[in-house]
Amino acid sequence: MTTRQIDDALEESLRGFAINRTSPVPLYFQVAQHLEDSISTGRIPPGTLFENEIVLAKRLGLSRPTMRRAMEYLVDKGLVVRRRGIGTRVVQPKVRRPLELTSLYDDLASTGQSPTTELLSFDTVEADATVAEKLGVGFGDEVVRIERLRSAQDRPIARMINYLPQSLATFGSDDLERGGLYELLRSRGVHLHSAVQTVGARSASVAEARLLGEPRGSAVLTMQRVSFDDRGDVVEWGDHVYAASRYAFEINLLTA
Amino acid sequence: MTTRQIDDALEESLRGFAINRTSPVPLYFQVAQHLEDSISTGRIPPGTLFENEIVLAKRLGLSRPTMRRAMEYLVDKGLVVRRRGIGTRVVQPKVRRPLELTSLYDDLASTGQSPTTELLSFDTVEADATVAEKLGVGFGDEVVRIERLRSAQDRPIARMINYLPQSLATFGSDDLERGGLYELLRSRGVHLHSAVQTVGARSASVAEARLLGEPRGSAVLTMQRVSFDDRGDVVEWGDHVYAASRYAFEINLLTA
DNA sequence: CAGTGGTCTAGACCACACC
DNA sequence: GTGTGGTCTAGACCACTGT
């Protein structure tokens, strides 16, 4: 039957696969990654019905909870659907971009658009009322202000303004022109945890239009974001403007 | 010590709490919900360091895996942070202040406005090239087209156009004016699984400006969305336009 | 009915952070 | 060291789906 045939794809994918128990990589993760790879390359095609988790566990020499954990990973990624009494089935493929904290730089880089960053200004300023509120610092406290112009394929795409607490700005101008801000912070030991973004639109100001190379009065996308670290402290507040004719936010979501 | 004191908040929260083993609600979920509630109401304040999971499990009469599962729920929701060798700590609440450009959006949200929906059209049409591609049907196949105007506070906010495979449109005009499309589909047994959204901006067309009550040439937010069900089949394709002066997308995300 | 995933238990050992 | 969360095992019973 059809079911039998597509089950064979799973068996095929598992045939040459063996768990490495000396590896520091968790067993459930080894399994999950292998299955994820098999699914995304099509070796296990959409619609495939998995064998039940007990059989799979035995086949791989694992306990059922460990096998379950691998399955949960796939469910969280939206690759498979599980139903009690039915089984586990591979979902039809869609666009798979594991959109995390949206980093414009990474976005462009991953789509091969060779992003560049021009540092427009990099100063220490006194926080005005808005900045003080967003960053959770006192009015007039010194904060770091960064203004950058991001381009892709030699055409400007976004004007980005970021404010950071002074304690986090342990980098120099050259670091900012080399890559994304988030990567920079991560490499400095900041544990990013969550963010609140607001995406809106309005007409470009004259200055913005000139900077982005857009006609006067054209529509721009706006995005404000506050990012938090592990401890709940504000890491950064950003106020960005994107040329709407050249950029849009793609958001991938699971309707858990 | 300070640590001791904030631990007491946890103990306090757990004092009157008992697991109900006769309930159909899973034990881990009972615990998770109780803790989530205690955190969001402030009974367990931010910064609180939890007792280790073994002690907590014993205190609640649970096994460690079950207690762990409750913790994982809280981690997934971004309410606590766990670190090996350190412990589990309640995260600072994300300050959710209205952002400058979205005061009107905020008005709607905070006043708990129940939006109204006006059905502009509801037809069966032949799929053009775009619709056929998005829905995964043949060119010229019959699909259902829905056009709605959503308002809040008696002012229009969005013009929404949706296309559905004919098989899914098992509802009537009155259903569409009563509530959301997604709720309608769910009640019809559709298992929503995932979606891909693109958010952009442009200048409003004359017709759009008139419909939304905005000045000619003003900026609008655009959102296109394809939704998928369990089996990976397309449920719906939407093409929406929002009055940018009155609406913005607020996106909350974890950096998992 | 048989088969599936969902939940739960009571142990064990390991990796890591801090003292 | 000691204490934490991270991983793993080998069972068990239950709830749901399809026949």
XYZ file of C-alpha atoms (C1' of nucleotides) in Angstrom:
550
model
C 0.000 0.000 0.000
C 0.922 3.630 -0.220
C 1.418 3.769 3.493
C 3.818 0.920 3.300
C 5.838 2.601 0.591
C 6.251 5.919 2.346
C 7.139 4.124 5.545
C 10.021 2.672 3.597
C 11.413 6.163 3.097
C 11.772 6.433 6.847
C 13.403 3.053 7.065
C 15.747 4.019 4.259
C 16.707 7.214 6.029
C 17.476 5.311 9.214
C 19.380 2.485 7.609
C 22.798 4.092 7.507
C 22.260 6.062 10.671
C 23.786 5.183 13.997
C 23.808 7.059 17.249
C 27.175 8.104 18.538
C 27.174 7.578 22.262
C 30.626 9.020 22.776
C 29.633 12.336 21.257
C 28.835 15.228 23.576
C 25.798 15.923 21.375
C 22.676 14.707 23.162
C 21.193 11.537 21.714
C 17.761 13.064 21.174
C 19.397 15.872 19.256
C 21.392 13.571 17.039
C 18.179 11.818 16.080
C 16.217 15.018 15.673
C 18.841 16.586 13.450
C 19.105 13.527 11.277
C 15.370 13.389 10.782
C 15.174 17.114 10.183
C 17.817 16.783 7.538
C 16.095 13.828 5.928
C 12.839 15.742 5.813
C 14.234 18.972 4.453
C 16.206 17.217 1.742
C 13.156 15.215 0.780
C 14.606 11.808 1.599
C 11.620 11.478 3.889
C 8.869 13.030 1.768
C 5.882 15.018 3.044
C 2.997 12.821 4.087
C 5.219 10.036 5.368
C 3.730 8.275 8.361
C 6.339 7.466 10.967
C 6.480 4.177 12.761
C 5.340 4.563 16.318
C 7.820 5.940 18.786
C 8.325 2.704 20.672
C 9.405 0.840 17.567
C 11.580 3.730 16.497
C 13.198 3.906 19.908
C 14.001 0.218 19.823
C 15.308 0.455 16.293
C 17.753 3.168 17.308
C 18.596 1.596 20.633
C 17.033 4.396 22.637
C 14.500 4.622 25.397
C 11.074 5.854 24.556
C 11.416 9.203 26.416
C 14.557 10.007 24.459
C 12.855 9.172 21.201
C 9.907 11.291 22.266
C 12.155 14.210 22.915
C 13.491 14.025 19.379
C 9.910 13.972 18.110
C 8.992 16.986 20.200
C 11.828 18.858 18.596
C 10.391 18.139 15.169
C 6.924 19.153 16.289
C 8.256 22.441 17.660
C 9.871 23.130 14.328
C 6.606 22.416 12.583
C 8.051 19.566 10.548
C 5.731 16.834 11.755
C 2.268 16.562 13.260
C 1.378 14.066 15.945
C -2.085 12.843 16.772
C -3.027 10.462 19.497
C -4.397 7.263 18.110
C -3.150 8.157 14.622
C 0.570 8.594 14.497
C 3.256 11.009 13.421
C 3.177 12.439 9.933
C 5.554 14.666 7.998
C 4.008 17.997 7.086
C 4.051 19.422 3.600
C 7.084 21.606 3.091
C 6.716 25.347 3.229
C 9.126 28.176 3.436
C 11.528 27.233 6.153
C 13.195 30.227 7.606
C 13.489 29.864 11.355
C 12.859 33.543 11.910
C 14.243 34.419 15.293
C 14.972 37.874 16.443
C 14.822 39.585 13.081
C 18.287 40.697 12.249
C 18.220 42.596 8.998
C 21.874 41.852 8.444
C 21.436 38.104 8.773
C 18.319 38.246 6.625
C 20.135 39.870 3.781
C 23.232 37.780 4.203
C 21.315 34.519 4.128
C 19.597 35.491 0.930
C 22.945 36.339 -0.626
C 22.382 40.061 -0.914
C 25.828 41.130 0.336
C 24.785 43.663 2.966
C 27.013 46.560 3.877
C 26.818 48.943 6.782
C 27.788 52.599 6.806
C 28.228 54.174 10.210
C 26.589 57.599 10.067
C 27.229 58.522 13.673
C 28.365 56.927 16.909
C 28.149 59.132 19.967
C 27.477 59.358 23.626
C 24.410 61.471 24.220
C 22.134 62.402 27.091
C 18.924 60.436 27.176
C 15.836 62.401 26.327
C 12.482 61.457 27.805
C 11.714 58.785 25.211
C 15.111 57.134 25.317
C 15.179 57.218 29.108
C 11.835 55.483 29.248
C 12.682 52.820 26.691
C 16.061 51.980 28.132
C 14.947 52.290 31.711
C 17.622 54.841 32.594
C 17.338 58.286 34.111
C 16.519 61.398 32.106
C 19.797 62.983 31.028
C 21.865 59.873 31.701
C 24.551 59.199 29.179
C 23.693 56.553 26.605
C 25.252 55.455 23.352
C 23.556 56.408 20.107
C 24.324 54.621 16.869
C 23.041 55.626 13.473
C 23.719 53.363 10.547
C 22.739 53.062 6.933
C 22.338 49.526 5.725
C 22.601 48.771 2.030
C 22.186 45.689 -0.072
C 23.649 45.396 -3.535
C 24.973 48.925 -3.164
C 21.555 50.444 -2.680
C 20.389 51.809 0.685
C 17.652 49.810 2.319
C 17.339 50.986 5.912
C 18.306 53.758 8.273
C 18.796 52.362 11.729
C 19.108 54.257 14.989
C 19.982 52.337 18.137
C 20.371 53.398 21.736
C 22.273 51.287 24.240
C 23.211 51.618 27.886
C 26.768 52.854 28.007
C 27.926 49.719 29.812
C 27.134 47.529 26.796
C 28.904 49.594 24.160
C 32.272 47.911 24.473
C 32.988 48.014 20.766
C 34.419 50.410 18.232
C 33.340 52.003 14.983
C 35.002 49.366 12.881
C 33.101 46.567 14.644
C 29.821 48.252 13.747
C 30.631 48.449 10.081
C 31.631 44.834 9.867
C 28.412 43.100 10.772
C 25.173 43.118 12.734
C 24.706 44.697 16.136
C 23.156 41.606 17.673
C 26.033 39.393 16.742
C 28.338 41.944 18.269
C 26.436 41.944 21.539
C 26.285 38.175 21.666
C 30.017 37.952 21.212
C 30.352 40.315 24.163
C 28.522 37.857 26.412
C 25.054 39.390 26.274
C 22.322 36.754 26.555
C 19.477 37.994 24.411
C 16.156 36.744 25.663
C 13.177 38.505 24.140
C 12.037 41.562 22.284
C 8.947 43.603 21.559
C 8.702 44.969 18.052
C 6.228 47.321 16.489
C 6.002 47.437 12.733
C 4.205 50.342 11.120
C 4.271 52.601 8.096
C 4.245 56.277 7.241
C 5.427 58.682 4.578
C 9.143 59.322 4.467
C 10.484 62.639 5.682
C 12.555 64.622 3.238
C 15.775 63.612 4.946
C 14.784 59.955 5.054
C 13.787 59.932 1.415
C 17.122 61.416 0.408
C 19.061 58.984 2.573
C 17.212 55.979 1.214
C 17.197 57.188 -2.365
C 13.413 57.138 -2.556
C 11.025 59.680 -4.036
C 9.709 62.354 -1.694
C 6.620 61.311 0.189
C 7.023 57.641 -0.599
C 5.942 55.058 1.951
C 8.452 53.653 4.425
C 8.218 50.761 6.826
C 9.013 51.620 10.415
C 10.124 49.288 13.144
C 10.739 50.045 16.772
C 12.199 47.395 18.977
C 13.153 46.956 22.594
C 15.364 43.967 23.336
C 15.863 42.357 26.712
C 18.516 40.088 28.124
C 18.224 37.180 30.497
C 17.804 39.305 33.558
C 15.070 41.365 31.980
C 17.302 44.384 31.522
C 16.979 46.398 28.342
C 19.786 45.687 25.927
C 18.887 48.049 23.154
C 16.202 50.286 21.764
C 16.007 50.642 18.000
C 14.088 53.016 15.765
C 14.417 52.014 12.140
C 13.108 53.080 8.756
C 13.060 50.793 5.721
C 12.559 51.641 2.076
C 9.221 49.959 1.485
C 9.886 49.547 -2.215
C 12.826 47.314 -1.456
C 12.089 45.552 1.800
C 9.318 43.747 3.629
C 9.234 41.675 6.779
C 8.689 38.005 6.291
C 7.276 36.335 9.349
C 7.023 32.606 9.708
C 4.822 31.358 12.455
C 3.400 28.185 13.911
C -0.165 28.478 15.097
C 0.509 26.477 18.212
C 19.702 37.270 52.969
C 18.014 38.749 49.973
C 18.017 35.428 48.224
C 16.301 33.883 51.175
C 13.584 36.504 51.176
C 12.649 36.179 47.547
C 12.650 32.440 47.851
C 9.948 32.903 50.424
C 7.707 34.371 47.769
C 7.821 31.050 45.978
C 7.107 29.170 49.163
C 4.217 31.510 49.861
C 2.800 30.925 46.416
C 2.967 27.185 46.854
C 1.569 27.078 50.352
C -2.084 26.968 49.488
C -1.575 25.031 46.312
C -2.333 21.375 45.921
C -2.309 19.180 42.865
C -5.607 17.644 41.901
C -4.908 14.106 40.820
C -8.482 13.396 39.847
C -8.552 16.235 37.361
C -8.126 15.469 33.673
C -5.734 18.407 33.527
C -2.170 17.071 33.383
C -0.209 17.509 36.591
C 2.633 19.394 34.929
C 0.120 21.794 33.481
C -1.582 22.427 36.794
C 1.773 23.357 38.267
C 2.832 25.420 35.270
C -0.376 27.389 35.239
C -0.235 28.081 38.939
C 3.318 29.357 38.683
C 2.519 31.379 35.575
C -0.336 32.995 37.403
C 1.797 33.698 40.454
C 4.449 35.315 38.309
C 2.133 37.433 36.222
C 0.258 38.724 39.250
C 3.514 39.522 40.978
C 3.055 37.126 43.873
C 6.342 35.651 42.735
C 8.305 38.778 41.845
C 10.892 39.111 39.082
C 14.335 38.017 40.144
C 13.047 35.278 42.421
C 15.334 32.285 42.477
C 13.400 29.042 42.502
C 14.320 26.135 44.697
C 15.866 23.368 42.662
C 13.527 21.144 40.780
C 14.068 18.079 42.933
C 13.030 19.896 46.079
C 10.082 21.451 44.292
C 8.995 18.098 42.929
C 9.099 16.568 46.397
C 7.262 19.503 47.866
C 4.424 19.048 45.393
C 4.489 15.284 45.519
C 5.606 14.936 41.936
C 8.407 13.139 40.188
C 11.280 15.184 38.891
C 10.416 14.722 35.190
C 6.933 16.032 35.766
C 8.274 19.032 37.640
C 10.771 19.589 34.840
C 8.017 19.608 32.302
C 6.239 22.383 34.163
C 9.481 24.333 34.195
C 9.974 23.837 30.478
C 6.551 25.338 29.938
C 7.607 28.457 31.811
C 10.869 28.651 29.886
C 8.990 28.394 26.590
C 6.791 31.264 27.661
C 9.832 33.323 28.512
C 8.844 33.707 32.160
C 11.909 32.090 33.710
C 15.494 31.454 32.764
C 17.348 28.291 33.715
C 21.082 27.893 33.912
C 22.960 24.779 34.737
C 24.834 25.107 37.979
C 22.919 28.262 38.862
C 19.222 27.686 39.101
C 15.899 28.931 37.808
C 15.126 32.617 38.013
C 12.023 34.636 37.219
C 12.642 37.088 34.395
C 11.946 40.769 34.706
C 8.648 41.609 33.090
C 8.954 43.121 29.660
C 7.792 46.674 29.918
C 4.980 46.981 27.465
C 4.663 50.705 27.018
C 2.907 52.231 24.074
C 5.360 53.300 21.425
C 5.116 56.776 19.996
C 3.866 55.969 16.568
C 1.235 53.565 17.728
C -0.834 55.580 20.129
C -3.977 54.813 18.171
C -3.210 51.171 17.983
C -2.791 51.230 21.700
C -6.073 52.955 22.175
C -7.785 50.081 20.448
C -5.973 47.400 22.356
C -6.196 48.919 25.799
C -9.842 49.859 25.522
C -10.549 46.256 24.588
C -12.392 47.317 21.475
C -14.365 44.552 19.892
C -13.925 45.317 16.224
C -16.760 45.167 13.747
C -16.712 43.559 10.351
C -18.556 44.650 7.234
C -18.806 42.132 4.442
C -18.104 43.937 1.190
C -18.352 40.932 -1.085
C -18.528 37.156 -0.916
C -18.302 35.363 -4.224
C -17.096 32.364 -6.107
C -14.531 33.434 -8.686
C -12.071 31.830 -11.054
C -8.510 31.786 -9.778
C -6.136 34.115 -11.588
C -2.452 33.275 -11.826
C -1.554 34.712 -8.436
C -4.416 33.115 -6.557
C -3.832 29.788 -8.249
C -0.207 29.812 -7.211
C -0.863 30.820 -3.608
C -3.693 28.372 -3.058
C -2.073 25.596 -5.028
C -5.075 25.140 -7.322
C -5.328 25.217 -11.069
C -5.607 28.411 -13.085
C -9.252 29.162 -13.589
C -10.434 26.829 -10.835
C -13.295 28.125 -8.786
C -12.315 29.585 -5.428
C -14.121 31.648 -2.839
C -13.272 35.336 -2.529
C -14.134 37.313 0.580
C -13.699 41.038 0.958
C -14.264 42.611 4.324
C -13.838 45.965 6.000
C -12.809 45.858 9.624
C -13.472 48.837 11.851
C -12.921 49.821 15.422
C -14.513 52.741 17.172
C -16.655 53.170 14.086
C -13.654 54.002 11.956
C -12.308 51.675 9.288
C -8.933 50.144 9.992
C -8.354 47.475 7.421
C -9.551 46.134 4.101
C -9.149 42.387 4.013
C -9.349 40.126 0.971
C -9.247 36.374 1.455
C -9.255 33.503 -0.995
C -10.172 29.980 0.069
C -10.524 26.646 -1.660
C -14.188 26.126 -2.324
C -14.290 23.039 -0.138
C -13.546 25.047 2.975
C -16.140 27.759 2.530
C -18.945 25.965 4.368
C -20.262 29.120 5.977
C -22.580 31.960 5.152
C -22.442 35.731 4.992
C -23.774 36.159 8.495
C -21.039 33.950 9.926
C -18.436 36.218 8.368
C -19.833 39.357 9.896
C -20.012 37.864 13.350
C -16.351 37.169 14.001
C -12.959 36.240 12.705
C -12.320 33.972 9.764
C -9.875 31.781 11.635
C -12.267 31.048 14.430
C -14.837 30.127 11.820
C -12.490 27.676 10.139
C -11.444 26.120 13.426
C -15.053 25.515 14.338
C -15.411 23.743 10.988
C -12.725 21.244 11.970
C -9.772 22.848 10.197
C -6.523 22.290 12.073
C -4.482 25.426 11.532
C -0.796 24.649 11.628
C 1.396 27.438 10.311
C 1.484 30.575 8.229
C 3.874 32.731 6.276
C 3.230 36.446 6.458
C 4.827 39.318 4.609
C 4.425 42.799 6.032
C 5.211 45.739 3.830
C 4.138 49.260 3.035
C 3.157 51.406 0.075
C 1.037 54.373 -0.827
C -2.686 53.838 -0.766
C -4.556 53.640 -4.031
C -7.406 56.067 -4.497
C -9.977 53.393 -3.796
C -8.148 52.182 -0.701
C -7.775 55.690 0.664
C -11.465 56.305 0.247
C -12.408 53.019 1.857
C -10.145 53.580 4.836
C -10.983 57.238 5.197
C -7.390 58.291 4.708
C -5.920 61.129 2.641
C -4.925 60.313 -0.912
C -1.415 59.016 -1.238
C -1.051 58.277 2.462
C 0.990 55.271 3.580
C -0.695 51.949 4.225
C 0.593 48.793 5.829
C 0.188 45.695 3.708
C 0.101 42.110 4.835
C -0.089 39.002 2.730
C -0.522 35.660 4.397
C -0.715 32.047 3.389
C -2.033 29.678 6.045
C -1.560 25.933 6.123
C -3.355 23.142 7.907
C -2.014 19.974 9.479
C -1.535 18.195 6.210
C 0.328 21.076 4.652
C -2.584 22.081 2.461
C -3.283 25.754 1.966
C -6.222 26.941 4.003
C -6.381 30.534 2.966
C -4.530 33.305 1.201
C -5.061 36.836 2.471
C -4.151 40.200 0.991
C -4.801 42.982 3.472
C -4.337 46.721 3.705
C -4.227 48.639 6.985
C -4.521 52.350 7.620
C -1.018 53.069 8.853
C -2.118 56.082 10.845
C -4.317 53.888 12.974
C -2.689 50.491 13.070
C 0.675 48.825 13.621
C 1.743 45.267 14.186
C 3.085 44.504 17.601
C 5.281 41.426 17.609
C 6.489 39.739 20.746
C 9.247 37.248 20.367
C 11.594 35.034 22.323
C 15.179 34.556 21.257
C 15.048 30.838 21.882
C -10.829 -4.205 19.521
C -5.757 -2.972 18.751
C -2.629 0.740 18.098
C -1.205 5.376 18.783
C 0.652 9.268 21.362
C 0.137 11.638 26.259
C 1.372 11.380 30.943
C 3.867 9.844 34.996
C 7.227 7.509 37.973
C 11.905 6.515 40.402
C 15.777 6.017 39.847
C 20.874 7.184 37.440
C 24.911 9.664 35.584
C 26.872 13.862 33.504
C 28.264 18.951 32.571
C 28.641 23.155 34.401
C 28.980 27.213 37.886
C 30.407 28.719 42.080
C 33.049 28.351 46.416
C 34.146 20.123 46.636
C 28.743 21.002 46.395
C 24.669 22.109 44.019
C 22.344 23.049 39.847
C 20.014 21.803 35.561
C 20.663 18.437 31.330
C 20.261 13.863 29.778
C 18.840 9.058 29.842
C 16.621 4.693 31.158
C 12.785 1.072 31.771
C 9.087 0.472 32.984
C 3.537 1.858 33.779
C -1.207 3.476 32.945
C -4.426 6.456 30.379
C -7.001 8.820 26.339
C -7.926 8.912 21.882
C -8.607 7.013 16.964
C -9.740 3.782 13.868
C -11.659 -1.085 12.909
